[in-house]
Amino acid sequence: MELTAGKGVRVTAVTKAFGGRPDIARALVGAGVAALGDSRIENLERLRTDCVQSPTVLIRSPMPSQTQRVVRAVDLSLNTEIETIELLSKSAVDLDVEHRVVLMVELGDLREGFMPEEVDEALKRVLDLPHLHFAGIGTNLACRSGVIPDGANMGELSRLADRLESDHSVSVDVVSGGNSANIDWLTSGSPIGRVNDLRLGEAILLGQEPLHRRALDGLHTDSFVLIGEVIESRLKPTKPWGQSAQSAFPRSTAPAESSGAWQTIVAIGRQDTDPDGLLMPDGVTYRGASSDHLVLGTQERYRPGVEMRFIPDYSALVRSMTCPNVRQVRCS
Ligand SMILES: *Cc1c(COP(=O)(O)O)cnc(C)c1O
């Protein structure tokens, strides 16, 4: 918070990795975030039903079939389709509510967003439509293609904000520069320009920036721990035998060879988490996983019932926090 506030940037805390759990959301609001953002309407509705006191932001383009729910539960949405914006207006009129719209701009990562030259037309449409307020512009990088937020693309976003203001006599209040991958740019000394909002999930929850997975000063990197119980541990060869074809989950990134002659199985699987995203305890190597088994190489036998602890990355965290079979326990 000090880091962002010092640069004049507000934080929209992104709650999707923990399924919008109201107690965690409240802690974030207590820490001073300006808004709560989520990609799923269900999570934002949950925050509303639980009376979490914060502005809410839908950070994925609304589904046309959900615009009524969006204008009811959400103050502001990030948008990329004029047709959907028209539906938002219609729903807002029907329910007699106001809805704020941010237009997302594609700046190279090739996920969501209007192409920069399309923004003017979208903006004019928003200004024409009843019960909508044009709030500003935003972009999202590093999520699909790994394009790094830098002085060039952030500068382009700032210049676009200036140009829209002068060409359309509007005020571009929100300039939402991106996600946790923007932290490096934020701290690089590069001009912040017009950017005044970042949507942060991973940086807050896992205490690291996602481009190089460097820990951030003053934040915990082990706020979330996935604990599983050992169900088998014995000396086994590391190579399978017999004829082999495709395994059940052929795209695993587990190394083919690993140290440790003990093969230990933990009762965690692909249903419960993303096994490829778990940080192994010291001396333990990841050998593979199927839907319900996590197969590890260990240097000793672990007795059945022993608990093993793993730190999840973002992908593993999202899956674990949204899996009904993973019990969530809060420790102080
Ligand atoms: C998930 C998401 C974020 C948050 O990303 P982190 O890397 O967790 O900070 C921000 N913006 C959009 C549009 C997202 O989908």
PDB file of N, CA and C in Angstrom, residues 219-309:
ATOM      1  N   LEU A 219       6.283  -8.210   2.548  1.00  0.00           N
ATOM      2  CA  LEU A 219       5.092  -9.052   2.385  1.00  0.00           C
ATOM      3  C   LEU A 219       5.429 -10.518   2.661  1.00  0.00           C
ATOM      4  N   HIS A 220       4.437 -11.261   3.096  1.00  0.00           N
ATOM      5  CA  HIS A 220       4.623 -12.689   3.359  1.00  0.00           C
ATOM      6  C   HIS A 220       4.483 -13.495   2.067  1.00  0.00           C
ATOM      7  N   THR A 221       5.362 -14.473   1.893  1.00  0.00           N
ATOM      8  CA  THR A 221       5.241 -15.329   0.702  1.00  0.00           C
ATOM      9  C   THR A 221       4.622 -16.680   1.061  1.00  0.00           C
ATOM     10  N   ASP A 222       4.236 -16.823   2.323  1.00  0.00           N
ATOM     11  CA  ASP A 222       3.646 -18.109   2.725  1.00  0.00           C
ATOM     12  C   ASP A 222       2.307 -17.910   3.444  1.00  0.00           C
ATOM     13  N   SER A 223       1.537 -16.944   2.951  1.00  0.00           N
ATOM     14  CA  SER A 223       0.229 -16.705   3.566  1.00  0.00           C
ATOM     15  C   SER A 223      -0.726 -17.859   3.313  1.00  0.00           C
ATOM     16  N   PHE A 224      -0.502 -18.575   2.233  1.00  0.00           N
ATOM     17  CA  PHE A 224      -1.343 -19.727   1.918  1.00  0.00           C
ATOM     18  C   PHE A 224      -0.475 -20.976   1.883  1.00  0.00           C
ATOM     19  N   VAL A 225      -0.902 -22.017   2.568  1.00  0.00           N
ATOM     20  CA  VAL A 225      -0.173 -23.283   2.584  1.00  0.00           C
ATOM     21  C   VAL A 225      -1.175 -24.393   2.320  1.00  0.00           C
ATOM     22  N   LEU A 226      -0.822 -25.272   1.398  1.00  0.00           N
ATOM     23  CA  LEU A 226      -1.687 -26.422   1.118  1.00  0.00           C
ATOM     24  C   LEU A 226      -1.124 -27.622   1.871  1.00  0.00           C
ATOM     25  N   ILE A 227      -1.951 -28.234   2.711  1.00  0.00           N
ATOM     26  CA  ILE A 227      -1.489 -29.354   3.537  1.00  0.00           C
ATOM     27  C   ILE A 227      -2.191 -30.629   3.084  1.00  0.00           C
ATOM     28  N   GLY A 228      -1.413 -31.687   2.899  1.00  0.00           N
ATOM     29  CA  GLY A 228      -1.999 -32.965   2.493  1.00  0.00           C
ATOM     30  C   GLY A 228      -1.417 -34.098   3.322  1.00  0.00           C
ATOM     31  N   GLU A 229      -2.142 -35.211   3.329  1.00  0.00           N
ATOM     32  CA  GLU A 229      -1.748 -36.337   4.171  1.00  0.00           C
ATOM     33  C   GLU A 229      -1.093 -37.434   3.321  1.00  0.00           C
ATOM     34  N   VAL A 230      -0.016 -37.976   3.833  1.00  0.00           N
ATOM     35  CA  VAL A 230       0.653 -39.082   3.144  1.00  0.00           C
ATOM     36  C   VAL A 230      -0.226 -40.330   3.234  1.00  0.00           C
ATOM     37  N   ILE A 231      -0.396 -41.029   2.099  1.00  0.00           N
ATOM     38  CA  ILE A 231      -1.180 -42.267   2.112  1.00  0.00           C
ATOM     39  C   ILE A 231      -0.353 -43.498   1.702  1.00  0.00           C
ATOM     40  N   GLU A 232       0.839 -43.268   1.179  1.00  0.00           N
ATOM     41  CA  GLU A 232       1.717 -44.406   0.858  1.00  0.00           C
ATOM     42  C   GLU A 232       3.135 -43.874   0.759  1.00  0.00           C
ATOM     43  N   SER A 233       4.119 -44.712   1.182  1.00  0.00           N
ATOM     44  CA  SER A 233       5.517 -44.324   1.023  1.00  0.00           C
ATOM     45  C   SER A 233       6.334 -45.593   1.007  1.00  0.00           C
ATOM     46  N   ARG A 234       7.003 -45.869  -0.109  1.00  0.00           N
ATOM     47  CA  ARG A 234       7.842 -47.078  -0.146  1.00  0.00           C
ATOM     48  C   ARG A 234       8.956 -46.927  -1.160  1.00  0.00           C
ATOM     49  N   LEU A 235       9.967 -47.800  -1.034  1.00  0.00           N
ATOM     50  CA  LEU A 235      11.067 -47.800  -1.986  1.00  0.00           C
ATOM     51  C   LEU A 235      10.559 -48.330  -3.311  1.00  0.00           C
ATOM     52  N   LYS A 236      10.735 -47.542  -4.372  1.00  0.00           N
ATOM     53  CA  LYS A 236      10.291 -47.984  -5.697  1.00  0.00           C
ATOM     54  C   LYS A 236      11.287 -47.494  -6.724  1.00  0.00           C
ATOM     55  N   PRO A 237      11.355 -48.185  -7.860  1.00  0.00           N
ATOM     56  CA  PRO A 237      12.194 -47.676  -8.958  1.00  0.00           C
ATOM     57  C   PRO A 237      11.661 -46.323  -9.424  1.00  0.00           C
ATOM     58  N   THR A 238      12.516 -45.546 -10.080  1.00  0.00           N
ATOM     59  CA  THR A 238      12.025 -44.254 -10.585  1.00  0.00           C
ATOM     60  C   THR A 238      11.500 -44.373 -12.012  1.00  0.00           C
ATOM     61  N   LYS A 239      11.810 -45.491 -12.678  1.00  0.00           N
ATOM     62  CA  LYS A 239      11.316 -45.666 -14.057  1.00  0.00           C
ATOM     63  C   LYS A 239      10.189 -46.686 -14.084  1.00  0.00           C
ATOM     64  N   PRO A 240       9.123 -46.382 -14.832  1.00  0.00           N
ATOM     65  CA  PRO A 240       8.044 -47.378 -14.945  1.00  0.00           C
ATOM     66  C   PRO A 240       8.497 -48.572 -15.790  1.00  0.00           C
ATOM     67  N   TRP A 241       7.850 -49.700 -15.679  1.00  0.00           N
ATOM     68  CA  TRP A 241       8.162 -50.813 -16.559  1.00  0.00           C
ATOM     69  C   TRP A 241       6.903 -51.344 -17.198  1.00  0.00           C
ATOM     70  N   GLY A 242       7.063 -52.200 -18.210  1.00  0.00           N
ATOM     71  CA  GLY A 242       5.921 -52.635 -19.018  1.00  0.00           C
ATOM     72  C   GLY A 242       5.804 -51.698 -20.211  1.00  0.00           C
ATOM     73  N   GLN A 243       4.974 -52.037 -21.165  1.00  0.00           N
ATOM     74  CA  GLN A 243       4.774 -51.164 -22.318  1.00  0.00           C
ATOM     75  C   GLN A 243       4.012 -49.933 -21.879  1.00  0.00           C
ATOM     76  N   SER A 244       4.355 -48.777 -22.447  1.00  0.00           N
ATOM     77  CA  SER A 244       3.590 -47.606 -21.995  1.00  0.00           C
ATOM     78  C   SER A 244       3.033 -46.805 -23.162  1.00  0.00           C
ATOM     79  N   ALA A 245       1.919 -46.166 -22.904  1.00  0.00           N
ATOM     80  CA  ALA A 245       1.291 -45.257 -23.867  1.00  0.00           C
ATOM     81  C   ALA A 245       1.068 -43.936 -23.143  1.00  0.00           C
ATOM     82  N   GLN A 246       0.040 -43.194 -23.485  1.00  0.00           N
ATOM     83  CA  GLN A 246      -0.206 -41.924 -22.803  1.00  0.00           C
ATOM     84  C   GLN A 246      -0.676 -42.161 -21.374  1.00  0.00           C
ATOM     85  N   SER A 247      -0.239 -41.283 -20.470  1.00  0.00           N
ATOM     86  CA  SER A 247      -0.763 -41.373 -19.109  1.00  0.00           C
ATOM     87  C   SER A 247      -2.089 -40.609 -19.057  1.00  0.00           C
ATOM     88  N   ALA A 248      -2.720 -40.646 -17.902  1.00  0.00           N
ATOM     89  CA  ALA A 248      -4.021 -39.987 -17.776  1.00  0.00           C
ATOM     90  C   ALA A 248      -3.900 -38.479 -17.972  1.00  0.00           C
ATOM     91  N   PHE A 249      -2.762 -37.904 -17.563  1.00  0.00           N
ATOM     92  CA  PHE A 249      -2.568 -36.453 -17.660  1.00  0.00           C
ATOM     93  C   PHE A 249      -1.252 -36.178 -18.373  1.00  0.00           C
ATOM     94  N   PRO A 250      -1.255 -36.251 -19.698  1.00  0.00           N
ATOM     95  CA  PRO A 250       0.002 -36.252 -20.443  1.00  0.00           C
ATOM     96  C   PRO A 250       0.762 -34.928 -20.444  1.00  0.00           C
ATOM     97  N   ARG A 251       0.150 -33.843 -20.027  1.00  0.00           N
ATOM     98  CA  ARG A 251       0.846 -32.561 -20.160  1.00  0.00           C
ATOM     99  C   ARG A 251       1.552 -32.117 -18.884  1.00  0.00           C
ATOM    100  N   SER A 252       1.752 -33.010 -17.951  1.00  0.00           N
ATOM    101  CA  SER A 252       2.401 -32.630 -16.704  1.00  0.00           C
ATOM    102  C   SER A 252       3.825 -32.149 -16.953  1.00  0.00           C
ATOM    103  N   THR A 253       4.288 -31.211 -16.109  1.00  0.00           N
ATOM    104  CA  THR A 253       5.654 -30.714 -16.267  1.00  0.00           C
ATOM    105  C   THR A 253       6.615 -31.395 -15.285  1.00  0.00           C
ATOM    106  N   ALA A 254       6.164 -32.439 -14.644  1.00  0.00           N
ATOM    107  CA  ALA A 254       7.029 -33.108 -13.666  1.00  0.00           C
ATOM    108  C   ALA A 254       8.278 -33.635 -14.357  1.00  0.00           C
ATOM    109  N   PRO A 255       9.447 -33.512 -13.696  1.00  0.00           N
ATOM    110  CA  PRO A 255      10.670 -34.031 -14.312  1.00  0.00           C
ATOM    111  C   PRO A 255      10.602 -35.554 -14.431  1.00  0.00           C
ATOM    112  N   ALA A 256      11.198 -36.078 -15.503  1.00  0.00           N
ATOM    113  CA  ALA A 256      11.159 -37.524 -15.702  1.00  0.00           C
ATOM    114  C   ALA A 256      12.004 -38.240 -14.643  1.00  0.00           C
ATOM    115  N   GLU A 257      13.133 -37.628 -14.320  1.00  0.00           N
ATOM    116  CA  GLU A 257      14.043 -38.226 -13.345  1.00  0.00           C
ATOM    117  C   GLU A 257      13.981 -37.404 -12.071  1.00  0.00           C
ATOM    118  N   SER A 258      14.077 -38.034 -10.949  1.00  0.00           N
ATOM    119  CA  SER A 258      14.166 -37.233  -9.741  1.00  0.00           C
ATOM    120  C   SER A 258      14.917 -38.005  -8.685  1.00  0.00           C
ATOM    121  N   SER A 259      15.449 -37.233  -7.723  1.00  0.00           N
ATOM    122  CA  SER A 259      16.276 -37.867  -6.708  1.00  0.00           C
ATOM    123  C   SER A 259      15.391 -38.519  -5.653  1.00  0.00           C
ATOM    124  N   GLY A 260      16.002 -39.336  -4.826  1.00  0.00           N
ATOM    125  CA  GLY A 260      15.266 -39.940  -3.722  1.00  0.00           C
ATOM    126  C   GLY A 260      14.628 -41.238  -4.158  1.00  0.00           C
ATOM    127  N   ALA A 261      14.953 -42.324  -3.494  1.00  0.00           N
ATOM    128  CA  ALA A 261      14.448 -43.624  -3.908  1.00  0.00           C
ATOM    129  C   ALA A 261      13.079 -43.910  -3.298  1.00  0.00           C
ATOM    130  N   TRP A 262      12.729 -43.142  -2.281  1.00  0.00           N
ATOM    131  CA  TRP A 262      11.412 -43.346  -1.700  1.00  0.00           C
ATOM    132  C   TRP A 262      10.363 -42.664  -2.564  1.00  0.00           C
ATOM    133  N   GLN A 263       9.310 -43.387  -2.845  1.00  0.00           N
ATOM    134  CA  GLN A 263       8.191 -42.768  -3.548  1.00  0.00           C
ATOM    135  C   GLN A 263       7.060 -42.584  -2.545  1.00  0.00           C
ATOM    136  N   THR A 264       6.687 -41.327  -2.352  1.00  0.00           N
ATOM    137  CA  THR A 264       5.690 -41.005  -1.329  1.00  0.00           C
ATOM    138  C   THR A 264       4.469 -40.398  -2.012  1.00  0.00           C
ATOM    139  N   ILE A 265       3.307 -40.902  -1.644  1.00  0.00           N
ATOM    140  CA  ILE A 265       2.072 -40.402  -2.255  1.00  0.00           C
ATOM    141  C   ILE A 265       1.280 -39.591  -1.233  1.00  0.00           C
ATOM    142  N   VAL A 266       0.899 -38.375  -1.643  1.00  0.00           N
ATOM    143  CA  VAL A 266       0.076 -37.515  -0.793  1.00  0.00           C
ATOM    144  C   VAL A 266      -1.328 -37.455  -1.410  1.00  0.00           C
ATOM    145  N   ALA A 267      -2.326 -37.447  -0.551  1.00  0.00           N
ATOM    146  CA  ALA A 267      -3.723 -37.458  -1.016  1.00  0.00           C
ATOM    147  C   ALA A 267      -4.172 -36.072  -1.469  1.00  0.00           C
ATOM    148  N   ILE A 268      -3.515 -35.601  -2.522  1.00  0.00           N
ATOM    149  CA  ILE A 268      -3.878 -34.339  -3.177  1.00  0.00           C
ATOM    150  C   ILE A 268      -3.792 -34.636  -4.662  1.00  0.00           C
ATOM    151  N   GLY A 269      -4.703 -34.107  -5.461  1.00  0.00           N
ATOM    152  CA  GLY A 269      -4.611 -34.361  -6.899  1.00  0.00           C
ATOM    153  C   GLY A 269      -4.964 -33.156  -7.727  1.00  0.00           C
ATOM    154  N   ARG A 270      -5.033 -33.377  -9.008  1.00  0.00           N
ATOM    155  CA  ARG A 270      -5.332 -32.286  -9.944  1.00  0.00           C
ATOM    156  C   ARG A 270      -6.706 -31.674  -9.713  1.00  0.00           C
ATOM    157  N   GLN A 271      -7.592 -32.449  -9.079  1.00  0.00           N
ATOM    158  CA  GLN A 271      -8.902 -31.893  -8.731  1.00  0.00           C
ATOM    159  C   GLN A 271      -8.787 -30.815  -7.677  1.00  0.00           C
ATOM    160  N   ASP A 272      -7.784 -30.974  -6.800  1.00  0.00           N
ATOM    161  CA  ASP A 272      -7.693 -30.115  -5.617  1.00  0.00           C
ATOM    162  C   ASP A 272      -6.795 -28.905  -5.818  1.00  0.00           C
ATOM    163  N   THR A 273      -5.898 -28.994  -6.802  1.00  0.00           N
ATOM    164  CA  THR A 273      -4.913 -27.931  -6.967  1.00  0.00           C
ATOM    165  C   THR A 273      -4.270 -28.081  -8.332  1.00  0.00           C
ATOM    166  N   ASP A 274      -3.296 -27.214  -8.638  1.00  0.00           N
ATOM    167  CA  ASP A 274      -2.456 -27.398  -9.814  1.00  0.00           C
ATOM    168  C   ASP A 274      -1.123 -27.948  -9.300  1.00  0.00           C
ATOM    169  N   PRO A 275      -0.926 -29.272  -9.367  1.00  0.00           N
ATOM    170  CA  PRO A 275       0.272 -29.851  -8.757  1.00  0.00           C
ATOM    171  C   PRO A 275       1.561 -29.273  -9.333  1.00  0.00           C
ATOM    172  N   ASP A 276       1.534 -28.835 -10.582  1.00  0.00           N
ATOM    173  CA  ASP A 276       2.736 -28.259 -11.188  1.00  0.00           C
ATOM    174  C   ASP A 276       3.081 -26.905 -10.565  1.00  0.00           C
ATOM    175  N   GLY A 277       2.166 -26.352  -9.776  1.00  0.00           N
ATOM    176  CA  GLY A 277       2.407 -25.040  -9.178  1.00  0.00           C
ATOM    177  C   GLY A 277       2.693 -25.106  -7.691  1.00  0.00           C
ATOM    178  N   LEU A 278       3.072 -26.274  -7.189  1.00  0.00           N
ATOM    179  CA  LEU A 278       3.345 -26.376  -5.748  1.00  0.00           C
ATOM    180  C   LEU A 278       4.846 -26.297  -5.486  1.00  0.00           C
ATOM    181  N   LEU A 279       5.228 -25.491  -4.506  1.00  0.00           N
ATOM    182  CA  LEU A 279       6.618 -25.443  -4.079  1.00  0.00           C
ATOM    183  C   LEU A 279       6.842 -26.614  -3.113  1.00  0.00           C
ATOM    184  N   MET A 280       7.817 -27.466  -3.465  1.00  0.00           N
ATOM    185  CA  MET A 280       8.064 -28.679  -2.664  1.00  0.00           C
ATOM    186  C   MET A 280       8.877 -28.343  -1.407  1.00  0.00           C
ATOM    187  N   PRO A 281       8.646 -29.070  -0.338  1.00  0.00           N
ATOM    188  CA  PRO A 281       9.517 -28.904   0.837  1.00  0.00           C
ATOM    189  C   PRO A 281      10.951 -29.316   0.476  1.00  0.00           C
ATOM    190  N   ASP A 282      11.931 -28.868   1.275  1.00  0.00           N
ATOM    191  CA  ASP A 282      13.335 -29.228   1.016  1.00  0.00           C
ATOM    192  C   ASP A 282      13.504 -30.733   0.924  1.00  0.00           C
ATOM    193  N   GLY A 283      14.289 -31.192  -0.034  1.00  0.00           N
ATOM    194  CA  GLY A 283      14.605 -32.612  -0.146  1.00  0.00           C
ATOM    195  C   GLY A 283      13.506 -33.426  -0.805  1.00  0.00           C
ATOM    196  N   VAL A 284      12.460 -32.786  -1.243  1.00  0.00           N
ATOM    197  CA  VAL A 284      11.335 -33.504  -1.850  1.00  0.00           C
ATOM    198  C   VAL A 284      11.239 -33.089  -3.319  1.00  0.00           C
ATOM    199  N   THR A 285      11.080 -34.062  -4.211  1.00  0.00           N
ATOM    200  CA  THR A 285      10.892 -33.700  -5.619  1.00  0.00           C
ATOM    201  C   THR A 285       9.522 -34.168  -6.089  1.00  0.00           C
ATOM    202  N   TYR A 286       9.011 -33.418  -7.040  1.00  0.00           N
ATOM    203  CA  TYR A 286       7.692 -33.706  -7.618  1.00  0.00           C
ATOM    204  C   TYR A 286       7.881 -34.698  -8.752  1.00  0.00           C
ATOM    205  N   ARG A 287       7.211 -35.848  -8.692  1.00  0.00           N
ATOM    206  CA  ARG A 287       7.368 -36.831  -9.767  1.00  0.00           C
ATOM    207  C   ARG A 287       6.165 -36.900 -10.692  1.00  0.00           C
ATOM    208  N   GLY A 288       5.010 -36.559 -10.199  1.00  0.00           N
ATOM    209  CA  GLY A 288       3.845 -36.622 -11.071  1.00  0.00           C
ATOM    210  C   GLY A 288       2.571 -36.528 -10.259  1.00  0.00           C
ATOM    211  N   ALA A 289       1.453 -36.384 -10.978  1.00  0.00           N
ATOM    212  CA  ALA A 289       0.177 -36.290 -10.277  1.00  0.00           C
ATOM    213  C   ALA A 289      -0.932 -36.759 -11.194  1.00  0.00           C
ATOM    214  N   SER A 290      -1.939 -37.342 -10.599  1.00  0.00           N
ATOM    215  CA  SER A 290      -3.165 -37.631 -11.335  1.00  0.00           C
ATOM    216  C   SER A 290      -4.301 -36.960 -10.577  1.00  0.00           C
ATOM    217  N   SER A 291      -5.546 -37.308 -10.863  1.00  0.00           N
ATOM    218  CA  SER A 291      -6.619 -36.501 -10.295  1.00  0.00           C
ATOM    219  C   SER A 291      -6.635 -36.509  -8.769  1.00  0.00           C
ATOM    220  N   ASP A 292      -6.168 -37.596  -8.159  1.00  0.00           N
ATOM    221  CA  ASP A 292      -6.251 -37.671  -6.689  1.00  0.00           C
ATOM    222  C   ASP A 292      -4.946 -38.028  -5.990  1.00  0.00           C
ATOM    223  N   HIS A 293      -3.870 -38.194  -6.760  1.00  0.00           N
ATOM    224  CA  HIS A 293      -2.590 -38.606  -6.175  1.00  0.00           C
ATOM    225  C   HIS A 293      -1.483 -37.624  -6.542  1.00  0.00           C
ATOM    226  N   LEU A 294      -0.708 -37.249  -5.535  1.00  0.00           N
ATOM    227  CA  LEU A 294       0.485 -36.445  -5.770  1.00  0.00           C
ATOM    228  C   LEU A 294       1.680 -37.345  -5.472  1.00  0.00           C
ATOM    229  N   VAL A 295       2.479 -37.644  -6.495  1.00  0.00           N
ATOM    230  CA  VAL A 295       3.575 -38.616  -6.352  1.00  0.00           C
ATOM    231  C   VAL A 295       4.887 -37.867  -6.203  1.00  0.00           C
ATOM    232  N   LEU A 296       5.572 -38.114  -5.090  1.00  0.00           N
ATOM    233  CA  LEU A 296       6.781 -37.371  -4.756  1.00  0.00           C
ATOM    234  C   LEU A 296       7.963 -38.300  -4.596  1.00  0.00           C
ATOM    235  N   GLY A 297       9.165 -37.774  -4.871  1.00  0.00           N
ATOM    236  CA  GLY A 297      10.385 -38.492  -4.523  1.00  0.00           C
ATOM    237  C   GLY A 297      10.893 -37.944  -3.204  1.00  0.00           C
ATOM    238  N   THR A 298      11.126 -38.823  -2.234  1.00  0.00           N
ATOM    239  CA  THR A 298      11.597 -38.343  -0.934  1.00  0.00           C
ATOM    240  C   THR A 298      12.831 -39.138  -0.503  1.00  0.00           C
ATOM    241  N   GLN A 299      13.598 -38.561   0.427  1.00  0.00           N
ATOM    242  CA  GLN A 299      14.840 -39.215   0.846  1.00  0.00           C
ATOM    243  C   GLN A 299      14.627 -40.162   2.018  1.00  0.00           C
ATOM    244  N   GLU A 300      13.409 -40.191   2.511  1.00  0.00           N
ATOM    245  CA  GLU A 300      13.114 -41.085   3.623  1.00  0.00           C
ATOM    246  C   GLU A 300      11.667 -41.520   3.513  1.00  0.00           C
ATOM    247  N   ARG A 301      11.320 -42.487   4.339  1.00  0.00           N
ATOM    248  CA  ARG A 301       9.924 -42.901   4.356  1.00  0.00           C
ATOM    249  C   ARG A 301       9.117 -41.921   5.210  1.00  0.00           C
ATOM    250  N   TYR A 302       7.958 -41.524   4.706  1.00  0.00           N
ATOM    251  CA  TYR A 302       7.012 -40.723   5.482  1.00  0.00           C
ATOM    252  C   TYR A 302       5.888 -41.663   5.885  1.00  0.00           C
ATOM    253  N   ARG A 303       5.592 -41.736   7.151  1.00  0.00           N
ATOM    254  CA  ARG A 303       4.544 -42.662   7.578  1.00  0.00           C
ATOM    255  C   ARG A 303       3.172 -42.173   7.110  1.00  0.00           C
ATOM    256  N   PRO A 304       2.301 -43.108   6.766  1.00  0.00           N
ATOM    257  CA  PRO A 304       0.949 -42.694   6.381  1.00  0.00           C
ATOM    258  C   PRO A 304       0.335 -41.831   7.493  1.00  0.00           C
ATOM    259  N   GLY A 305      -0.318 -40.776   7.108  1.00  0.00           N
ATOM    260  CA  GLY A 305      -0.921 -39.882   8.101  1.00  0.00           C
ATOM    261  C   GLY A 305      -0.088 -38.655   8.367  1.00  0.00           C
ATOM    262  N   VAL A 306       1.202 -38.713   8.009  1.00  0.00           N
ATOM    263  CA  VAL A 306       2.044 -37.533   8.208  1.00  0.00           C
ATOM    264  C   VAL A 306       1.559 -36.424   7.266  1.00  0.00           C
ATOM    265  N   GLU A 307       1.533 -35.193   7.754  1.00  0.00           N
ATOM    266  CA  GLU A 307       1.096 -34.079   6.907  1.00  0.00           C
ATOM    267  C   GLU A 307       2.279 -33.435   6.202  1.00  0.00           C
ATOM    268  N   MET A 308       2.108 -33.185   4.911  1.00  0.00           N
ATOM    269  CA  MET A 308       3.154 -32.471   4.172  1.00  0.00           C
ATOM    270  C   MET A 308       2.582 -31.124   3.724  1.00  0.00           C
ATOM    271  N   ARG A 309       3.450 -30.119   3.686  1.00  0.00           N
ATOM    272  CA  ARG A 309       3.004 -28.741   3.417  1.00  0.00           C
ATOM    273  C   ARG A 309       3.624 -28.215   2.125  1.00  0.00           C
TER     274      ARG A 309
END
